[in-house]
């Protein structure tokens, strides 16, 4: 049943369930354990924006049109990101985590939910400055193919670079930030030497398995879209993928404290969202 609201039709709860089942059964994307409120908000935004005359037509597009699915994924998964997002987090990585990992001969890092790559580029800058990049491999993964394609290119809209430069300084950066990219009219190109030790690939945290053993895993600002059951499942996936004494980092509003893996982990400081496996 469709509901009228002021300003147009709204997709109701029962209809959201139908869409979730379609996405899983037809396209293999399982969003059942995503936070329902946020998922519903995104669906309604798309529904309104596309000016669909009825829910049935929206559902038909989603079931049958491959290009609409790609657009849908892009919108519904929220790919907002930044370079050096939460600068104090990167400062902590620079000062407390990476120097410990620098004692290892080789370091594998997983950036899960990397969106368009800015977080992975920031990490590569830190590794380069600490002279660790040559012995590090960054696996940056996401379920959204469009975001990943952009990440592989190393392009960032020029208009964001002032903010990113400020973030870099707040994160303890002291080099010339503009030396890490080449600017053109609308975009900057991240230096190829920063991208060299990065592997970008599709990986769905809901349905795909662990694929390596890592010394550091970053999964920031992804769990906010998951319900607690899914958070716990993905935390177990990370636990299985993390070497002993490895580090796990989450976003500023996320925690592993109430999860089934929490006893094996200790926060490296009271307010940092970084835990170490014991
Ligand atoms: C808000 S962005 C966070 C980007 C970056 N980690 C940061 O903190 O700036 C969330 C990302 O998680 C990805 N994502 C959502 N569900 C996912 C899943 N099941 N598997 C892998 N990535 C997922 C989205 O595609 C999106 O790119």
mmCIF file of C-alpha atoms and ligand atoms in Angstrom:
data_model
loop_
_atom_site.group_PDB
_atom_site.id
_atom_site.type_symbol
_atom_site.label_atom_id
_atom_site.label_comp_id
_atom_site.label_asym_id
_atom_site.label_seq_id
_atom_site.Cartn_x
_atom_site.Cartn_y
_atom_site.Cartn_z
ATOM 1 C CA UNK A 1 0.000 0.000 0.000
ATOM 2 C CA UNK A 2 1.369 3.442 -0.888
ATOM 3 C CA UNK A 3 1.173 6.275 1.593
ATOM 4 C CA UNK A 4 0.535 9.900 0.751
ATOM 5 C CA UNK A 5 2.573 12.459 2.613
ATOM 6 C CA UNK A 6 2.689 16.159 2.155
ATOM 7 C CA UNK A 7 4.829 16.710 -0.927
ATOM 8 C CA UNK A 8 4.496 13.215 -2.464
ATOM 9 C CA UNK A 9 4.379 9.464 -1.992
ATOM 10 C CA UNK A 10 6.478 7.759 0.676
ATOM 11 C CA UNK A 11 7.787 4.224 0.693
ATOM 12 C CA UNK A 12 6.338 2.468 3.747
ATOM 13 C CA UNK A 13 7.832 -0.196 6.033
ATOM 14 C CA UNK A 14 6.204 -3.184 4.267
ATOM 15 C CA UNK A 15 7.449 -1.906 0.926
ATOM 16 C CA UNK A 16 10.970 -1.525 2.317
ATOM 17 C CA UNK A 17 10.835 -5.239 3.194
ATOM 18 C CA UNK A 18 9.861 -6.075 -0.410
ATOM 19 C CA UNK A 19 12.801 -4.051 -1.742
ATOM 20 C CA UNK A 20 15.208 -5.701 0.689
ATOM 21 C CA UNK A 21 14.070 -9.151 -0.476
ATOM 22 C CA UNK A 22 14.359 -8.151 -4.167
ATOM 23 C CA UNK A 23 17.855 -6.746 -3.685
ATOM 24 C CA UNK A 24 18.986 -9.957 -2.058
ATOM 25 C CA UNK A 25 17.188 -12.499 -4.248
ATOM 26 C CA UNK A 26 17.751 -10.835 -7.626
ATOM 27 C CA UNK A 27 21.002 -8.919 -7.188
ATOM 28 C CA UNK A 28 22.727 -10.663 -4.255
ATOM 29 C CA UNK A 29 22.974 -7.548 -2.054
ATOM 30 C CA UNK A 30 21.900 -8.238 1.502
ATOM 31 C CA UNK A 31 20.850 -5.037 3.267
ATOM 32 C CA UNK A 32 18.501 -6.769 5.745
ATOM 33 C CA UNK A 33 20.774 -6.000 8.702
ATOM 34 C CA UNK A 34 21.450 -2.392 7.830
ATOM 35 C CA UNK A 35 20.006 0.160 10.220
ATOM 36 C CA UNK A 36 16.409 0.364 8.973
ATOM 37 C CA UNK A 37 15.864 4.070 9.655
ATOM 38 C CA UNK A 38 18.849 5.221 7.602
ATOM 39 C CA UNK A 39 18.117 2.731 4.773
ATOM 40 C CA UNK A 40 14.508 3.907 4.624
ATOM 41 C CA UNK A 41 15.601 7.531 4.500
ATOM 42 C CA UNK A 42 17.906 6.873 1.548
ATOM 43 C CA UNK A 43 15.223 4.895 -0.310
ATOM 44 C CA UNK A 44 12.709 7.676 0.150
ATOM 45 C CA UNK A 45 15.219 10.241 -1.031
ATOM 46 C CA UNK A 46 15.776 8.233 -4.241
ATOM 47 C CA UNK A 47 12.081 7.635 -4.695
ATOM 48 C CA UNK A 48 11.282 11.334 -4.392
ATOM 49 C CA UNK A 49 14.218 12.451 -6.515
ATOM 50 C CA UNK A 50 13.347 10.039 -9.343
ATOM 51 C CA UNK A 51 9.726 11.318 -9.339
ATOM 52 C CA UNK A 52 8.402 7.786 -9.652
ATOM 53 C CA UNK A 53 4.630 7.809 -10.164
ATOM 54 C CA UNK A 54 4.167 4.718 -7.993
ATOM 55 C CA UNK A 55 6.026 2.314 -5.750
ATOM 56 C CA UNK A 56 5.391 -0.463 -8.300
ATOM 57 C CA UNK A 57 7.422 1.428 -10.923
ATOM 58 C CA UNK A 58 10.239 2.107 -8.507
ATOM 59 C CA UNK A 59 10.328 -1.574 -7.568
ATOM 60 C CA UNK A 60 10.244 -2.635 -11.230
ATOM 61 C CA UNK A 61 13.239 -0.412 -12.035
ATOM 62 C CA UNK A 62 15.141 -1.829 -9.100
ATOM 63 C CA UNK A 63 14.354 -5.408 -10.118
ATOM 64 C CA UNK A 64 15.175 -5.077 -13.805
ATOM 65 C CA UNK A 65 17.456 -2.136 -14.628
ATOM 66 C CA UNK A 66 21.170 -2.875 -14.038
ATOM 67 C CA UNK A 67 22.228 0.760 -14.437
ATOM 68 C CA UNK A 68 19.645 1.817 -11.870
ATOM 69 C CA UNK A 69 21.073 -0.742 -9.425
ATOM 70 C CA UNK A 70 24.500 0.790 -9.818
ATOM 71 C CA UNK A 71 23.059 4.284 -9.205
ATOM 72 C CA UNK A 72 21.019 2.915 -6.307
ATOM 73 C CA UNK A 73 24.097 1.359 -4.649
ATOM 74 C CA UNK A 74 25.989 4.578 -5.006
ATOM 75 C CA UNK A 75 23.250 6.548 -3.243
ATOM 76 C CA UNK A 76 22.151 4.068 -0.633
ATOM 77 C CA UNK A 77 25.639 3.218 0.656
ATOM 78 C CA UNK A 78 26.643 6.829 1.470
ATOM 79 C CA UNK A 79 30.188 7.285 0.156
ATOM 80 C CA UNK A 80 30.959 10.499 2.013
ATOM 81 C CA UNK A 81 34.618 10.605 3.031
ATOM 82 C CA UNK A 82 37.563 12.955 3.555
ATOM 83 C CA UNK A 83 41.341 12.942 3.650
ATOM 84 C CA UNK A 84 42.580 12.866 7.244
ATOM 85 C CA UNK A 85 38.987 12.681 8.509
ATOM 86 C CA UNK A 86 39.054 13.096 12.323
ATOM 87 C CA UNK A 87 42.653 14.404 12.352
ATOM 88 C CA UNK A 88 43.246 13.267 15.954
ATOM 89 C CA UNK A 89 42.708 9.690 14.796
ATOM 90 C CA UNK A 90 45.450 10.006 12.180
ATOM 91 C CA UNK A 91 47.693 11.685 14.750
ATOM 92 C CA UNK A 92 47.272 8.668 17.000
ATOM 93 C CA UNK A 93 48.082 6.353 14.087
ATOM 94 C CA UNK A 94 51.195 8.381 13.311
ATOM 95 C CA UNK A 95 52.434 8.601 16.891
ATOM 96 C CA UNK A 96 51.345 5.365 18.553
ATOM 97 C CA UNK A 97 50.359 2.666 16.069
ATOM 98 C CA UNK A 98 52.569 2.930 13.004
ATOM 99 C CA UNK A 99 55.875 3.225 14.929
ATOM 100 C CA UNK A 100 55.080 -0.140 16.570
ATOM 101 C CA UNK A 101 54.226 -1.691 13.208
ATOM 102 C CA UNK A 102 57.441 -0.266 11.807
ATOM 103 C CA UNK A 103 59.339 -2.907 13.765
ATOM 104 C CA UNK A 104 57.811 -5.548 11.438
ATOM 105 C CA UNK A 105 59.491 -6.519 8.166
ATOM 106 C CA UNK A 106 56.223 -6.328 6.205
ATOM 107 C CA UNK A 107 52.832 -4.770 6.985
ATOM 108 C CA UNK A 108 49.449 -5.613 5.522
ATOM 109 C CA UNK A 109 46.651 -3.099 6.095
ATOM 110 C CA UNK A 110 42.955 -3.457 5.222
ATOM 111 C CA UNK A 111 40.860 -0.316 4.711
ATOM 112 C CA UNK A 112 37.331 -1.783 4.669
ATOM 113 C CA UNK A 113 34.620 0.503 3.288
ATOM 114 C CA UNK A 114 37.185 2.778 1.622
ATOM 115 C CA UNK A 115 34.595 4.705 -0.481
ATOM 116 C CA UNK A 116 36.474 6.860 -3.023
ATOM 117 C CA UNK A 117 39.890 6.215 -1.472
ATOM 118 C CA UNK A 118 40.688 9.359 0.549
ATOM 119 C CA UNK A 119 41.273 7.425 3.777
ATOM 120 C CA UNK A 120 43.695 5.037 2.037
ATOM 121 C CA UNK A 121 45.588 7.939 0.421
ATOM 122 C CA UNK A 122 45.929 9.592 3.858
ATOM 123 C CA UNK A 123 47.332 6.396 5.286
ATOM 124 C CA UNK A 124 49.810 6.111 2.405
ATOM 125 C CA UNK A 125 51.040 9.650 3.164
ATOM 126 C CA UNK A 126 51.651 8.725 6.815
ATOM 127 C CA UNK A 127 53.452 5.537 5.781
ATOM 128 C CA UNK A 128 55.601 7.456 3.325
ATOM 129 C CA UNK A 129 56.544 10.075 5.915
ATOM 130 C CA UNK A 130 57.467 7.340 8.396
ATOM 131 C CA UNK A 131 59.471 5.596 5.636
ATOM 132 C CA UNK A 132 57.277 2.508 5.834
ATOM 133 C CA UNK A 133 55.421 2.682 2.536
ATOM 134 C CA UNK A 134 57.849 0.465 0.626
ATOM 135 C CA UNK A 135 57.183 -2.453 3.011
ATOM 136 C CA UNK A 136 53.435 -1.920 3.331
ATOM 137 C CA UNK A 137 50.522 -3.201 1.300
ATOM 138 C CA UNK A 138 47.155 -1.451 1.635
ATOM 139 C CA UNK A 139 44.082 -3.417 0.601
ATOM 140 C CA UNK A 140 41.253 -0.922 0.140
ATOM 141 C CA UNK A 141 37.837 -2.508 -0.368
ATOM 142 C CA UNK A 142 34.236 -1.444 -0.781
ATOM 143 C CA UNK A 143 31.031 -2.968 -2.084
ATOM 144 C CA UNK A 144 30.344 -0.024 -4.364
ATOM 145 C CA UNK A 145 32.028 -0.491 -7.791
ATOM 146 C CA UNK A 146 31.576 3.156 -8.841
ATOM 147 C CA UNK A 147 33.316 4.469 -5.712
ATOM 148 C CA UNK A 148 36.130 1.947 -6.209
ATOM 149 C CA UNK A 149 36.714 2.968 -9.824
ATOM 150 C CA UNK A 150 37.116 6.545 -8.653
ATOM 151 C CA UNK A 151 39.444 5.426 -5.831
ATOM 152 C CA UNK A 152 41.743 3.608 -8.280
ATOM 153 C CA UNK A 153 42.246 6.787 -10.313
ATOM 154 C CA UNK A 154 43.516 8.829 -7.392
ATOM 155 C CA UNK A 155 41.442 11.863 -8.377
ATOM 156 C CA UNK A 156 40.029 14.307 -5.834
ATOM 157 C CA UNK A 157 37.980 17.427 -6.592
ATOM 158 C CA UNK A 158 40.244 20.459 -6.186
ATOM 159 C CA UNK A 159 37.685 22.332 -4.085
ATOM 160 C CA UNK A 160 38.219 19.956 -1.121
ATOM 161 C CA UNK A 161 41.997 20.309 -0.944
ATOM 162 C CA UNK A 162 42.069 23.366 1.331
ATOM 163 C CA UNK A 163 40.078 21.493 3.966
ATOM 164 C CA UNK A 164 42.238 18.368 3.531
ATOM 165 C CA UNK A 165 45.394 20.409 3.895
ATOM 166 C CA UNK A 166 44.067 21.767 7.220
ATOM 167 C CA UNK A 167 43.157 18.227 8.309
ATOM 168 C CA UNK A 168 46.668 17.072 7.416
ATOM 169 C CA UNK A 169 48.254 19.754 9.598
ATOM 170 C CA UNK A 170 45.845 19.020 12.484
ATOM 171 C CA UNK A 171 46.871 15.360 12.146
ATOM 172 C CA UNK A 172 50.489 16.308 12.832
ATOM 173 C CA UNK A 173 51.638 16.682 9.220
ATOM 174 C CA UNK A 174 54.587 19.008 8.752
ATOM 175 C CA UNK A 175 55.573 18.446 5.107
ATOM 176 C CA UNK A 176 54.252 20.385 2.121
ATOM 177 C CA UNK A 177 50.839 18.749 1.597
ATOM 178 C CA UNK A 178 50.627 20.015 -1.979
ATOM 179 C CA UNK A 179 53.693 17.933 -2.880
ATOM 180 C CA UNK A 180 51.505 14.799 -2.675
ATOM 181 C CA UNK A 181 49.414 15.667 -5.725
ATOM 182 C CA UNK A 182 49.341 17.504 -9.020
ATOM 183 C CA UNK A 183 46.540 20.004 -9.439
ATOM 184 C CA UNK A 184 44.607 20.640 -12.633
ATOM 185 C CA UNK A 185 41.428 22.686 -13.182
ATOM 186 C CA UNK A 186 38.867 20.699 -11.257
ATOM 187 C CA UNK A 187 40.756 17.726 -9.905
ATOM 188 C CA UNK A 188 44.009 16.850 -8.282
ATOM 189 C CA UNK A 189 45.901 13.693 -9.147
ATOM 190 C CA UNK A 190 47.341 11.899 -6.122
ATOM 191 C CA UNK A 191 50.983 10.989 -6.823
ATOM 192 C CA UNK A 192 51.392 7.578 -8.382
ATOM 193 C CA UNK A 193 54.073 6.572 -5.876
ATOM 194 C CA UNK A 194 51.441 6.793 -3.117
ATOM 195 C CA UNK A 195 49.093 4.515 -5.074
ATOM 196 C CA UNK A 196 51.738 1.946 -5.939
ATOM 197 C CA UNK A 197 51.311 -0.235 -2.850
ATOM 198 C CA UNK A 198 47.523 -0.151 -2.852
ATOM 199 C CA UNK A 199 45.164 -2.823 -4.091
ATOM 200 C CA UNK A 200 41.566 -1.705 -4.608
ATOM 201 C CA UNK A 201 38.981 -4.450 -4.817
ATOM 202 C CA UNK A 202 35.323 -5.214 -4.401
ATOM 203 C CA UNK A 203 34.500 -6.821 -1.080
ATOM 204 C CA UNK A 204 31.135 -7.015 0.623
ATOM 205 C CA UNK A 205 31.473 -7.160 4.410
ATOM 206 C CA UNK A 206 28.051 -8.803 4.683
ATOM 207 C CA UNK A 207 28.654 -11.737 2.385
ATOM 208 C CA UNK A 208 32.378 -12.092 1.582
ATOM 209 C CA UNK A 209 35.016 -13.879 3.618
ATOM 210 C CA UNK A 210 38.352 -12.935 5.025
ATOM 211 C CA UNK A 211 41.057 -12.867 2.357
ATOM 212 C CA UNK A 212 44.350 -12.353 4.191
ATOM 213 C CA UNK A 213 45.959 -11.701 7.555
ATOM 214 C CA UNK A 214 46.504 -8.067 8.516
ATOM 215 C CA UNK A 215 48.424 -6.100 11.133
ATOM 216 C CA UNK A 216 46.005 -3.171 10.935
ATOM 217 C CA UNK A 217 42.360 -2.960 9.896
ATOM 218 C CA UNK A 218 40.491 0.332 9.462
ATOM 219 C CA UNK A 219 36.736 0.235 9.102
ATOM 220 C CA UNK A 220 35.532 3.717 9.892
ATOM 221 C CA UNK A 221 32.070 5.176 9.497
ATOM 222 C CA UNK A 222 30.617 1.969 8.094
ATOM 223 C CA UNK A 223 29.159 0.364 11.253
ATOM 224 C CA UNK A 224 26.858 3.356 11.770
ATOM 225 C CA UNK A 225 24.800 1.886 8.896
ATOM 226 C CA UNK A 226 24.679 -1.644 10.388
ATOM 227 C CA UNK A 227 22.459 -3.032 13.152
ATOM 228 C CA UNK A 228 24.168 -4.641 16.163
ATOM 229 C CA UNK A 229 23.832 -8.216 14.801
ATOM 230 C CA UNK A 230 25.644 -7.283 11.607
ATOM 231 C CA UNK A 231 28.246 -5.243 13.498
ATOM 232 C CA UNK A 232 29.027 -8.292 15.597
ATOM 233 C CA UNK A 233 29.300 -10.550 12.541
ATOM 234 C CA UNK A 234 31.662 -8.169 10.763
ATOM 235 C CA UNK A 235 33.734 -7.709 13.940
ATOM 236 C CA UNK A 236 34.221 -11.479 13.972
ATOM 237 C CA UNK A 237 35.318 -11.329 10.341
ATOM 238 C CA UNK A 238 37.893 -8.691 11.329
ATOM 239 C CA UNK A 239 38.975 -10.720 14.331
ATOM 240 C CA UNK A 240 39.603 -13.706 12.021
ATOM 241 C CA UNK A 241 41.572 -11.474 9.667
ATOM 242 C CA UNK A 242 43.745 -9.753 12.264
ATOM 243 C CA UNK A 243 47.140 -11.063 13.383
ATOM 244 C CA UNK A 244 47.876 -11.318 17.090
ATOM 245 C CA UNK A 245 48.823 -7.886 18.465
ATOM 246 C CA UNK A 246 47.190 -6.346 15.389
ATOM 247 C CA UNK A 247 45.176 -3.110 15.561
ATOM 248 C CA UNK A 248 41.540 -2.489 14.701
ATOM 249 C CA UNK A 249 40.244 1.063 14.126
ATOM 250 C CA UNK A 250 36.604 2.163 13.954
ATOM 251 C CA UNK A 251 34.867 5.514 13.364
ATOM 252 C CA UNK A 252 34.337 8.187 16.010
ATOM 253 C CA UNK A 253 30.764 7.027 16.789
ATOM 254 C CA UNK A 254 31.539 3.306 16.653
ATOM 255 C CA UNK A 255 32.751 0.769 19.204
ATOM 256 C CA UNK A 256 33.513 -2.915 19.713
ATOM 257 C CA UNK A 257 32.863 -2.719 23.448
ATOM 258 C CA UNK A 258 29.527 -4.559 23.489
ATOM 259 C CA UNK A 259 30.533 -7.171 20.924
ATOM 260 C CA UNK A 260 31.445 -10.842 21.314
ATOM 261 C CA UNK A 261 35.120 -10.111 20.500
ATOM 262 C CA UNK A 262 35.561 -7.306 23.038
ATOM 263 C CA UNK A 263 37.391 -9.437 25.653
ATOM 264 C CA UNK A 264 40.255 -10.077 23.254
ATOM 265 C CA UNK A 265 40.842 -6.357 22.611
ATOM 266 C CA UNK A 266 42.162 -3.446 24.607
ATOM 267 C CA UNK A 267 41.686 0.219 23.639
ATOM 268 C CA UNK A 268 45.069 1.858 23.102
ATOM 269 C CA UNK A 269 43.837 5.001 24.871
ATOM 270 C CA UNK A 270 40.561 6.030 26.479
ATOM 271 C CA UNK A 271 39.028 8.037 23.672
ATOM 272 C CA UNK A 272 40.820 6.736 20.578
ATOM 273 C CA UNK A 273 38.774 4.348 18.487
ATOM 274 C CA UNK A 274 41.726 2.005 18.098
ATOM 275 C CA UNK A 275 41.942 -1.396 19.790
ATOM 276 C CA UNK A 276 44.788 -3.892 19.977
ATOM 277 C CA UNK A 277 44.270 -7.662 19.851
ATOM 278 C CA UNK A 278 45.821 -9.685 22.688
HETATM 279 C C1 LIG B 1 30.561 6.808 4.953
HETATM 280 S S1 LIG B 1 31.631 5.862 3.942
HETATM 281 C C2 LIG B 1 33.079 5.791 4.932
HETATM 282 C C3 LIG B 1 34.335 5.960 4.123
HETATM 283 C C4 LIG B 1 35.628 5.993 4.920
HETATM 284 N N1 LIG B 1 35.830 4.747 5.622
HETATM 285 C C5 LIG B 1 35.667 7.155 5.873
HETATM 286 O O1 LIG B 1 35.528 6.947 7.081
HETATM 287 O O2 LIG B 1 35.821 8.293 5.428
HETATM 288 C C6 LIG B 1 30.932 4.223 4.119
HETATM 289 C C7 LIG B 1 31.421 3.256 3.051
HETATM 290 O O3 LIG B 1 31.081 1.928 3.452
HETATM 291 C C8 LIG B 1 30.752 1.200 2.306
HETATM 292 N N2 LIG B 1 29.946 0.033 2.678
HETATM 293 C C9 LIG B 1 28.681 0.001 3.127
HETATM 294 N N3 LIG B 1 28.281 -1.274 3.291
HETATM 295 C C10 LIG B 1 29.335 -2.059 2.956
HETATM 296 C C11 LIG B 1 29.541 -3.449 2.899
HETATM 297 N N4 LIG B 1 28.573 -4.312 3.220
HETATM 298 N N5 LIG B 1 30.734 -3.922 2.480
HETATM 299 C C12 LIG B 1 31.732 -3.062 2.125
HETATM 300 N N6 LIG B 1 31.591 -1.722 2.137
HETATM 301 C C13 LIG B 1 30.412 -1.220 2.557
HETATM 302 C C14 LIG B 1 29.980 2.201 1.464
HETATM 303 O O4 LIG B 1 29.928 1.807 0.100
HETATM 304 C C15 LIG B 1 30.762 3.484 1.700
HETATM 305 O O5 LIG B 1 31.736 3.661 0.705
#
